[in-house]
PDB file of C-alpha atoms in Angstrom:
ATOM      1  CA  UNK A   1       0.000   0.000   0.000  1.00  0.00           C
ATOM      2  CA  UNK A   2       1.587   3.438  -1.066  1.00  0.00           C
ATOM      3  CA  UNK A   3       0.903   6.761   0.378  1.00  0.00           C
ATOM      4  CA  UNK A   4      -1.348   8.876  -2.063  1.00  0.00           C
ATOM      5  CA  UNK A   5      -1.290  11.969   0.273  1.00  0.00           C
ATOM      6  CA  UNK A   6       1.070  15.007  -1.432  1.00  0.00           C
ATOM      7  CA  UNK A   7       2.160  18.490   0.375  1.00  0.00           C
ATOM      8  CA  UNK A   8       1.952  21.103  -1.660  1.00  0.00           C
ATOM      9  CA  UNK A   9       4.168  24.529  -1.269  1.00  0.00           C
ATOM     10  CA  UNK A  10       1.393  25.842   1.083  1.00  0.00           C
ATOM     11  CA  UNK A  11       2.224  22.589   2.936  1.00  0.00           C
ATOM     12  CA  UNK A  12      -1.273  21.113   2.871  1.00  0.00           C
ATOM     13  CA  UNK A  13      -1.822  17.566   2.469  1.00  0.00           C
ATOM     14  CA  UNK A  14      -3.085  17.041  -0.908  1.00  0.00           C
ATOM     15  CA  UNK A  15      -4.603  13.398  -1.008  1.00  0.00           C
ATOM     16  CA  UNK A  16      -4.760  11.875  -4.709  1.00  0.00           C
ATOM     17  CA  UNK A  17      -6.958   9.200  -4.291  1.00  0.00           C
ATOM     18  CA  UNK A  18      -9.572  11.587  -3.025  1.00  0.00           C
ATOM     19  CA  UNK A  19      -9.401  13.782  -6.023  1.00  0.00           C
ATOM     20  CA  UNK A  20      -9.754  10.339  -7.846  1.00  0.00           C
ATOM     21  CA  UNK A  21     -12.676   9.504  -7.090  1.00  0.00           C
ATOM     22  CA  UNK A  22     -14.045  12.541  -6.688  1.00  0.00           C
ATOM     23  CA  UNK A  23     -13.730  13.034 -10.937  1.00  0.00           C
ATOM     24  CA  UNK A  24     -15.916  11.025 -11.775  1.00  0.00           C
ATOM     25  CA  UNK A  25     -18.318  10.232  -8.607  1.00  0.00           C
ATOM     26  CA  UNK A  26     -21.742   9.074  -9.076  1.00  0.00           C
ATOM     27  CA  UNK A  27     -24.250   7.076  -6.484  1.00  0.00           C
ATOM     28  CA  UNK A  28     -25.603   4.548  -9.217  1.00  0.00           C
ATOM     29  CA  UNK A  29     -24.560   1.113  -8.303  1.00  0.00           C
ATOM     30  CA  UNK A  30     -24.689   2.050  -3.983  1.00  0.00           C
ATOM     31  CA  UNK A  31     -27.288   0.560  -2.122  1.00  0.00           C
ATOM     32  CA  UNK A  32     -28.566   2.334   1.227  1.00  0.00           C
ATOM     33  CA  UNK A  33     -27.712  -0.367   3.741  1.00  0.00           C
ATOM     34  CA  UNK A  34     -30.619  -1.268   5.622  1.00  0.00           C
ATOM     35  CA  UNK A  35     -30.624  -0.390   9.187  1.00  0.00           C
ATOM     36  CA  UNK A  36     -32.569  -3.629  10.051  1.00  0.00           C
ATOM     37  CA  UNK A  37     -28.561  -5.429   9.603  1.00  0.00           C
ATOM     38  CA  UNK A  38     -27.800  -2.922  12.631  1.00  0.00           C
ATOM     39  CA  UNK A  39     -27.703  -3.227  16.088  1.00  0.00           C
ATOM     40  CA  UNK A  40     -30.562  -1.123  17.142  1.00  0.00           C
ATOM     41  CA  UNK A  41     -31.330  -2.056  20.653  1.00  0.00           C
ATOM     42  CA  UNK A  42     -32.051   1.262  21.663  1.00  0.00           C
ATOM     43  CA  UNK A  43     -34.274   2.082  18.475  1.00  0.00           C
ATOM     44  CA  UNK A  44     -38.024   2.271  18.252  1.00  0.00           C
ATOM     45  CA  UNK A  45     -39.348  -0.922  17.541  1.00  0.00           C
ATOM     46  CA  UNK A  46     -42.512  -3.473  17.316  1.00  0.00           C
ATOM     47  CA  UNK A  47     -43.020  -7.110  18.158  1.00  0.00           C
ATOM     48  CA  UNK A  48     -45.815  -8.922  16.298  1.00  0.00           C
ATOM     49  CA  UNK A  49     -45.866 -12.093  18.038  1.00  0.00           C
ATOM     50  CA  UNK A  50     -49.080 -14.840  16.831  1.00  0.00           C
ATOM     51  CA  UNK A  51     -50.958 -13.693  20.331  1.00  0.00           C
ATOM     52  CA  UNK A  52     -49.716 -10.275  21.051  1.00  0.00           C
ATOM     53  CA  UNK A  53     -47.904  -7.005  20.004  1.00  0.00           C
ATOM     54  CA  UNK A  54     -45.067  -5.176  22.234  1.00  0.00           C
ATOM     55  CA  UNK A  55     -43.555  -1.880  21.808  1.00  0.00           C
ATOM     56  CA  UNK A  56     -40.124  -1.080  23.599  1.00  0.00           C
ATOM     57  CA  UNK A  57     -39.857   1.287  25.447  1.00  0.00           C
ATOM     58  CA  UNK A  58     -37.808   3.521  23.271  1.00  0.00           C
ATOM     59  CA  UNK A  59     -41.027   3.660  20.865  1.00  0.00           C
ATOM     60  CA  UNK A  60     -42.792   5.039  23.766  1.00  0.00           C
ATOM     61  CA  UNK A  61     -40.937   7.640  24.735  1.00  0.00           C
ATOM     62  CA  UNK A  62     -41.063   9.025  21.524  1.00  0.00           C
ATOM     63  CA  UNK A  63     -44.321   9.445  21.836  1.00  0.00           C
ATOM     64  CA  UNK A  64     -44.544  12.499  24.433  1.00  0.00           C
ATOM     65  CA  UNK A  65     -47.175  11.200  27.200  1.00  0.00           C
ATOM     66  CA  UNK A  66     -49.185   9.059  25.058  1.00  0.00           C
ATOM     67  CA  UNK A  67     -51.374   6.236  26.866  1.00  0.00           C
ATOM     68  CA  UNK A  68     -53.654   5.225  24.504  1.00  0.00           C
ATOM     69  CA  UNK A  69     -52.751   5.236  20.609  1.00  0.00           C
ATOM     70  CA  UNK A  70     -54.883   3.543  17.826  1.00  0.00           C
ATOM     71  CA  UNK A  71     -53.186   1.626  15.422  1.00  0.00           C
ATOM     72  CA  UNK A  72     -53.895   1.823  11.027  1.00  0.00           C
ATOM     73  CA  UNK A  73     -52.669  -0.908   8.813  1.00  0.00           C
ATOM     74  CA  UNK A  74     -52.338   0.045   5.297  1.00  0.00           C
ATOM     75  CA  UNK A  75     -53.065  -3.545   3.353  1.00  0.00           C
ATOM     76  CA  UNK A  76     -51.976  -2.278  -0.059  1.00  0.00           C
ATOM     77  CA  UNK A  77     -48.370  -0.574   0.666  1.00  0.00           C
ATOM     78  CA  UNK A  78     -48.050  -2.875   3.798  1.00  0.00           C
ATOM     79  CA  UNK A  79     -47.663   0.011   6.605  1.00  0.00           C
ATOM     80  CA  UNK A  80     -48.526  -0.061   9.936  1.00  0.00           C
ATOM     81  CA  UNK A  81     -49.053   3.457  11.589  1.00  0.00           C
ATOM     82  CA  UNK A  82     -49.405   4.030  15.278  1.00  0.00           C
ATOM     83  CA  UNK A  83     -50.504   7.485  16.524  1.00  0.00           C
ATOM     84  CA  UNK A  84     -51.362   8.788  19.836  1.00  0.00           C
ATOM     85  CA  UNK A  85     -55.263   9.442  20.642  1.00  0.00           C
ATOM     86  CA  UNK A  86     -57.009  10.010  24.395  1.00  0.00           C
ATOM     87  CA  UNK A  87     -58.503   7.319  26.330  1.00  0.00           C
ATOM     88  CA  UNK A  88     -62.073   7.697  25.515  1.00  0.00           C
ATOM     89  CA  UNK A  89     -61.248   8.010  21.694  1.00  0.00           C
ATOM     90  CA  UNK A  90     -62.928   5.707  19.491  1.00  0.00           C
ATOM     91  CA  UNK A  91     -60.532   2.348  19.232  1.00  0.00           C
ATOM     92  CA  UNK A  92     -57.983   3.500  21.777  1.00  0.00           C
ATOM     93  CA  UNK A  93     -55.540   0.955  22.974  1.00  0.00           C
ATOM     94  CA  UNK A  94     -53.191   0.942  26.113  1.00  0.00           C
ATOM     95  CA  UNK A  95     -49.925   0.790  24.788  1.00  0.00           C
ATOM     96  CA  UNK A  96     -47.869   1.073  28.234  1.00  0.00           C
ATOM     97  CA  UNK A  97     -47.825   0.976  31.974  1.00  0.00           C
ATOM     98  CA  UNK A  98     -48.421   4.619  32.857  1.00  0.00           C
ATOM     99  CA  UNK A  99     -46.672   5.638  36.283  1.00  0.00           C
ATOM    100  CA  UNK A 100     -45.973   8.745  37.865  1.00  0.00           C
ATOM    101  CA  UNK A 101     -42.602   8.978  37.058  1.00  0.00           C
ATOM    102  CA  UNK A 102     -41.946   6.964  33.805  1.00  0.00           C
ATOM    103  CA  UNK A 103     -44.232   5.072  31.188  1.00  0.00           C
ATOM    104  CA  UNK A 104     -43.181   1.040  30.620  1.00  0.00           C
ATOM    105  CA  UNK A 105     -43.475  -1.268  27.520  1.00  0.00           C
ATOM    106  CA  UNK A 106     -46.496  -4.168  28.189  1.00  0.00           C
ATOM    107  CA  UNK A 107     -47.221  -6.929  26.157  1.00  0.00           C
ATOM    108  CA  UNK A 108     -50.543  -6.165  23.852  1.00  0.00           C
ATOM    109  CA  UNK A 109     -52.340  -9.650  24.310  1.00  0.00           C
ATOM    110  CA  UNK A 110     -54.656 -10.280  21.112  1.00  0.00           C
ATOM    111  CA  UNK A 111     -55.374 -13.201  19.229  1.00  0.00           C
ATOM    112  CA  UNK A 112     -57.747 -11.977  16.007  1.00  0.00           C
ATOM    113  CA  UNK A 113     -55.245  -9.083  15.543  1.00  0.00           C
ATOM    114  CA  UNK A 114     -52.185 -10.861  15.293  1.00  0.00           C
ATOM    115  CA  UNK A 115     -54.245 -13.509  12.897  1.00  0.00           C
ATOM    116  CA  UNK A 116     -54.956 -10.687  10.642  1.00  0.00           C
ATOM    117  CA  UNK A 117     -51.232  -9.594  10.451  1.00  0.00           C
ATOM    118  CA  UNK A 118     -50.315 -13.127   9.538  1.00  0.00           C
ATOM    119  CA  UNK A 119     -52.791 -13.857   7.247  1.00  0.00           C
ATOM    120  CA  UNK A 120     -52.097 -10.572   5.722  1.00  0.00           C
ATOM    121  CA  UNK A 121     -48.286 -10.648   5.634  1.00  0.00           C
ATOM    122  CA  UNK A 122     -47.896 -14.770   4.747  1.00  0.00           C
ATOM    123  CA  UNK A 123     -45.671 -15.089   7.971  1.00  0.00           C
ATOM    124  CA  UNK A 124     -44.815 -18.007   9.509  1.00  0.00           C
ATOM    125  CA  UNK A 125     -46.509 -18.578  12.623  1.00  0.00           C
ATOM    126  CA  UNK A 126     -43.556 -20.187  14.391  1.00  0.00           C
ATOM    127  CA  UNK A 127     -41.941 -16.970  14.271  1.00  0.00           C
ATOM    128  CA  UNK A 128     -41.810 -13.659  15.845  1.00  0.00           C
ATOM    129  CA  UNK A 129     -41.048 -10.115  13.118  1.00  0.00           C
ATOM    130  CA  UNK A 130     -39.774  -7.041  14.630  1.00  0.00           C
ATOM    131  CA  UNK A 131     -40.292  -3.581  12.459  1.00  0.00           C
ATOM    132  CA  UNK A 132     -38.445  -0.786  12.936  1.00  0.00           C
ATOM    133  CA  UNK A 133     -40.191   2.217  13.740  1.00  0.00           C
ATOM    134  CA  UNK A 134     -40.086   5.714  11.353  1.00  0.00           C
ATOM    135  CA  UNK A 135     -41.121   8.551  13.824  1.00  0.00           C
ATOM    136  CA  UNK A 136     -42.541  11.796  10.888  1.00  0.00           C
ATOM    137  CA  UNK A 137     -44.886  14.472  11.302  1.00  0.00           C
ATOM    138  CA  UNK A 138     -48.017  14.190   9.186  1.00  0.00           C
ATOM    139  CA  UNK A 139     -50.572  16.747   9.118  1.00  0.00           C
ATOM    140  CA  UNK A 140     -48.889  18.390  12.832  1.00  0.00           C
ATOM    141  CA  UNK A 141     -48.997  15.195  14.209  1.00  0.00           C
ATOM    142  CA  UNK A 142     -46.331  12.887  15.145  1.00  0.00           C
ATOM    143  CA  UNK A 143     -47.033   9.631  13.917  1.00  0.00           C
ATOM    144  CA  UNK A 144     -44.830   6.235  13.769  1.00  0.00           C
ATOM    145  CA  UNK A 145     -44.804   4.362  10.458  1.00  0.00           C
ATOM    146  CA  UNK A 146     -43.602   0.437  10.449  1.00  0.00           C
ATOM    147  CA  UNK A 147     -42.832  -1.529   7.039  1.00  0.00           C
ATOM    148  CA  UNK A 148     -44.140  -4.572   7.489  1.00  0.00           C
ATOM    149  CA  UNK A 149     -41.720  -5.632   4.208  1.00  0.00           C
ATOM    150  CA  UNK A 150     -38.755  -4.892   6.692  1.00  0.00           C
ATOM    151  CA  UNK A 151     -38.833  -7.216   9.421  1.00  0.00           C
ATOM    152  CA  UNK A 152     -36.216  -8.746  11.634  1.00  0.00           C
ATOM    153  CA  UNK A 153     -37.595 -12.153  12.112  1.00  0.00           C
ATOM    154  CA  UNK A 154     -36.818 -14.566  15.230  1.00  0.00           C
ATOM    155  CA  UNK A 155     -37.529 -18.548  15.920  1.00  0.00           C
ATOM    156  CA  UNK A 156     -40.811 -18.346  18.587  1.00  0.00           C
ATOM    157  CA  UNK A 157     -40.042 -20.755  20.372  1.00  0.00           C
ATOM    158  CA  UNK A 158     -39.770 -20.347  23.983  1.00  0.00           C
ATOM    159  CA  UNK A 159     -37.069 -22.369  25.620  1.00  0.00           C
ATOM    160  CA  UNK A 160     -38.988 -23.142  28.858  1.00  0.00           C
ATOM    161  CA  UNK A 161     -41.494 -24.642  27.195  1.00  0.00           C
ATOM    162  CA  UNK A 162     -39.452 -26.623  24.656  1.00  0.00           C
ATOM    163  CA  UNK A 163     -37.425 -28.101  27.890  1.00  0.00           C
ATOM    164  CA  UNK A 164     -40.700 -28.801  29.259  1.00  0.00           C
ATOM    165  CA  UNK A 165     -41.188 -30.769  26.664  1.00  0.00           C
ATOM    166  CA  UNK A 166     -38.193 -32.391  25.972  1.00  0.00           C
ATOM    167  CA  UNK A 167     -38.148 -33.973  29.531  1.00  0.00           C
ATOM    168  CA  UNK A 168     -41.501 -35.020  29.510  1.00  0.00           C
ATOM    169  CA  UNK A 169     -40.425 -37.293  26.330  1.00  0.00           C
ATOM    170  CA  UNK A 170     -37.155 -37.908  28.390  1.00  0.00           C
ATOM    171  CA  UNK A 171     -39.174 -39.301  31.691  1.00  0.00           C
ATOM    172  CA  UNK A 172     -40.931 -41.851  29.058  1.00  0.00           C
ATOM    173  CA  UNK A 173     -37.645 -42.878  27.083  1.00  0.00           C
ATOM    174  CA  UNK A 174     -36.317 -43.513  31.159  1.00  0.00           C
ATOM    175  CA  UNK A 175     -38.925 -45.758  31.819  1.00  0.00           C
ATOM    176  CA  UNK A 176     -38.756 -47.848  29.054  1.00  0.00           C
ATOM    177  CA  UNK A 177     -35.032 -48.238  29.833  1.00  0.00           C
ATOM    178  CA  UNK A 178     -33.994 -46.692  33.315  1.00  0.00           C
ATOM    179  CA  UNK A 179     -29.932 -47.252  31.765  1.00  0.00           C
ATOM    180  CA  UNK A 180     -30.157 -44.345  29.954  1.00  0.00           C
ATOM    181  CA  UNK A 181     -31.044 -42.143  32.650  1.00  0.00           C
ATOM    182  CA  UNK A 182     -28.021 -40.252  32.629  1.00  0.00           C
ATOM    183  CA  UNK A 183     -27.506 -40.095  28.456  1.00  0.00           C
ATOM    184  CA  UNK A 184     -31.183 -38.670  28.769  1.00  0.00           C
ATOM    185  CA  UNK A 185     -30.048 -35.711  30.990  1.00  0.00           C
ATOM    186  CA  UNK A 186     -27.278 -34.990  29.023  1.00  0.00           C
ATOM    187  CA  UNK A 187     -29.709 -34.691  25.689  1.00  0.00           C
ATOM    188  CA  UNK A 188     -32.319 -32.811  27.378  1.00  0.00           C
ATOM    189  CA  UNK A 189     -29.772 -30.105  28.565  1.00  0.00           C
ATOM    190  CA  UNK A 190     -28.460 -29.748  25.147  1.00  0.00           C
ATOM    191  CA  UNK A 191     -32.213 -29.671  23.459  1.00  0.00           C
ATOM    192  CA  UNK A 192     -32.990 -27.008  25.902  1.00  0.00           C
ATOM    193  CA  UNK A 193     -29.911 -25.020  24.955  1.00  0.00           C
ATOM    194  CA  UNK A 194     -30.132 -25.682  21.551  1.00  0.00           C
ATOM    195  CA  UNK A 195     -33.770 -24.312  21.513  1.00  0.00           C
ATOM    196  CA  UNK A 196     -32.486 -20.881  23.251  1.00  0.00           C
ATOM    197  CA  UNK A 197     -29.968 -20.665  21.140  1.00  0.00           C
ATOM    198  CA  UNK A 198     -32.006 -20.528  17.948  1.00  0.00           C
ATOM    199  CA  UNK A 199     -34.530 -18.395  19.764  1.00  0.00           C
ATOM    200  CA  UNK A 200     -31.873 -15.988  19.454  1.00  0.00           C
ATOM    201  CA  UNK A 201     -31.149 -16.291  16.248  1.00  0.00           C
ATOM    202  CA  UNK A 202     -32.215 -13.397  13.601  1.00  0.00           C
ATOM    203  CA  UNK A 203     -33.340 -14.092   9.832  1.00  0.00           C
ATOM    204  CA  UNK A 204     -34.449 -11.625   6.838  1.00  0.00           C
ATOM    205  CA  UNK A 205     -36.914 -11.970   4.400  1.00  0.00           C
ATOM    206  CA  UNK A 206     -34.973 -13.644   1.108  1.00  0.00           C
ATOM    207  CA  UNK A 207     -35.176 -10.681  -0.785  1.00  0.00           C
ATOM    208  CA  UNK A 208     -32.185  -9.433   0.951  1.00  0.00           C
ATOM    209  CA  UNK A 209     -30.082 -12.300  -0.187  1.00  0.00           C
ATOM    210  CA  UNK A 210     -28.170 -10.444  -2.379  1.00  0.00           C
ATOM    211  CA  UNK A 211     -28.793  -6.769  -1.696  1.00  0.00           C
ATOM    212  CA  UNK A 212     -28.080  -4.596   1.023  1.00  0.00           C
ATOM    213  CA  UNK A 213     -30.764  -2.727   1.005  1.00  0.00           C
ATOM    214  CA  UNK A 214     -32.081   0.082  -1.879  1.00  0.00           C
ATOM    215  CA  UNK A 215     -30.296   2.004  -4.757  1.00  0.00           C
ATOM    216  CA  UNK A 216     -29.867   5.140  -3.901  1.00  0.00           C
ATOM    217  CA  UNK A 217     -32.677   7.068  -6.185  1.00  0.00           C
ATOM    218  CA  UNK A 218     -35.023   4.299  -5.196  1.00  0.00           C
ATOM    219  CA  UNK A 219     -34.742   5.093  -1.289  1.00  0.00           C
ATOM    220  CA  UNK A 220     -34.929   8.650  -2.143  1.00  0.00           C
ATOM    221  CA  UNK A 221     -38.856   7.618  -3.647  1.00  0.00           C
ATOM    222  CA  UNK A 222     -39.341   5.240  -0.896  1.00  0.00           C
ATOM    223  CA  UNK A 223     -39.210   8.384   1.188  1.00  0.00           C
ATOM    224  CA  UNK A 224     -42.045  10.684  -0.665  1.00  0.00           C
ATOM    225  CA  UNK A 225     -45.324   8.689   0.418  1.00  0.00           C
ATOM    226  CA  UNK A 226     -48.514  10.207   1.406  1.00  0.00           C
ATOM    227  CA  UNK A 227     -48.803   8.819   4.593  1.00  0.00           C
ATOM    228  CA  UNK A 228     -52.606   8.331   5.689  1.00  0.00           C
ATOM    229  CA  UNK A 229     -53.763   7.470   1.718  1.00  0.00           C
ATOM    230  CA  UNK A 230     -55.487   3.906   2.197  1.00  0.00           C
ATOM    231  CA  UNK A 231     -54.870   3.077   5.591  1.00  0.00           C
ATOM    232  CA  UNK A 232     -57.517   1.643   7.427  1.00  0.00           C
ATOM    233  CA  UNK A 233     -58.027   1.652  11.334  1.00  0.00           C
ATOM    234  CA  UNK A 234     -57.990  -1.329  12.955  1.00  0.00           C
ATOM    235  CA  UNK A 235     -61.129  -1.263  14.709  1.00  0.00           C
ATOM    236  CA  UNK A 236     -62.133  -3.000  18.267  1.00  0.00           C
ATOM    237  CA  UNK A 237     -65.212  -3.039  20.384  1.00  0.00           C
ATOM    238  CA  UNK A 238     -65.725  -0.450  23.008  1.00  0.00           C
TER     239      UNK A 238
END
């Protein structure tokens, strides 16, 4: 590797590579990496699970004392949008624990809801599909927008359950043959860990395969949507 950097008789560092690239620089051929193949722990974000939704708590505080939101799902362009409403509005849902000093992330228990999202989406219903959240201001109103297209999907299979499970088979196997009491252990231990292990694990949707995420001009359109055209409320019984 050979310096490309220059001085100059002003003594500043002239760097040739720079001026290069910079000849003849154009964004067609990048991609806009996805920030789904991110960390993003601290990040707004959803969890459609096949009985329940959960936002974190970082999607909740940036929603400035909201309670109760209602949620639209957009069917055609695959959005969801979650904005804040009072308690008595017409499908309001509780989206935290409110207490005096902060607001907490609970678990959204549904059943028909979740079905819908599913159905909708084709997802597998072993699996749980976190979305990234897109906080904008429509209309004087901050809103959150999820792409349902973008998801960060996870095995749903809970480990306690799976060990559960796996002895229950194991305290059968023992009884047909008490000898292998020990081998049994062994296997349910691993099964268990196994099981939490590819709880863990995160997958994409295979049309990421081979991109990292949009051309350039693409995202740029991807960005200029009119946010409320054709989104439906999701609607429950008060």
């Amino acid at each position: 590797m050979h310096d490309t950097a220059e001085y100059t008789d002003e003594k500043e560092i002239v760097d040739q590579k720079a001026i290069e690239l910079a000849k003849d620089f154009s964004y067609e051929g990048y991609q806009v990496v996805r920030r789904e193949l991110f960390a993003h722990l601290r990040e707004p974000a959803v969890v459609i699970r096949r009985d329940s939704v959960t936002f974190n708590t970082a999607c909740i505080a940036g929603l400035e004392d909201a309670v109760y939101i209602q949620i639209l799902v957009n069917q055609d362009n695959k959005r969801m949008v979650v904005r804040k409403c009072e308690e008595n509005d017409k499908d309001a849902l509780r989206w935290c624990v409110a207490k005096p000093d902060k607001r907490k992330s609970r678990k959204m228990t549904n059943k028909i809801f979740s079905a819908m999202m599913y159905e909708m989406m084709g997802w597998n219903l072993d699996c749980r599909y976190k979305i990234l959240g897109h906080k904008i201001t429509f209309e004087d109103e901050t809103i959150y927008v999820f792409d349902l297209m973008e998801t960060e999907i996870f095995l749903d299979i809970k480990g306690k359950r799976a060990k559960k499970d796996t002895e229950s088979q194991t305290t059968i196997e023992n009884a047909n043959n008490i000898e292998e009491t020990a081998s049994s252990d062994t296997d349910t231990e691993r099964s268990a860990e196994e099981i939490k292990r590819k709880n863990r694990i995160p997958f994409y949707p295979k049309e990421w395969k081979d991109s990292f995420g949009l051309p350039v001009e693409e995202h740029r359109k991807a960005l200029e949507i009119n946010m409320l055209d054709g989104y439906a409320e999701f609607t429950t019984g008060k």
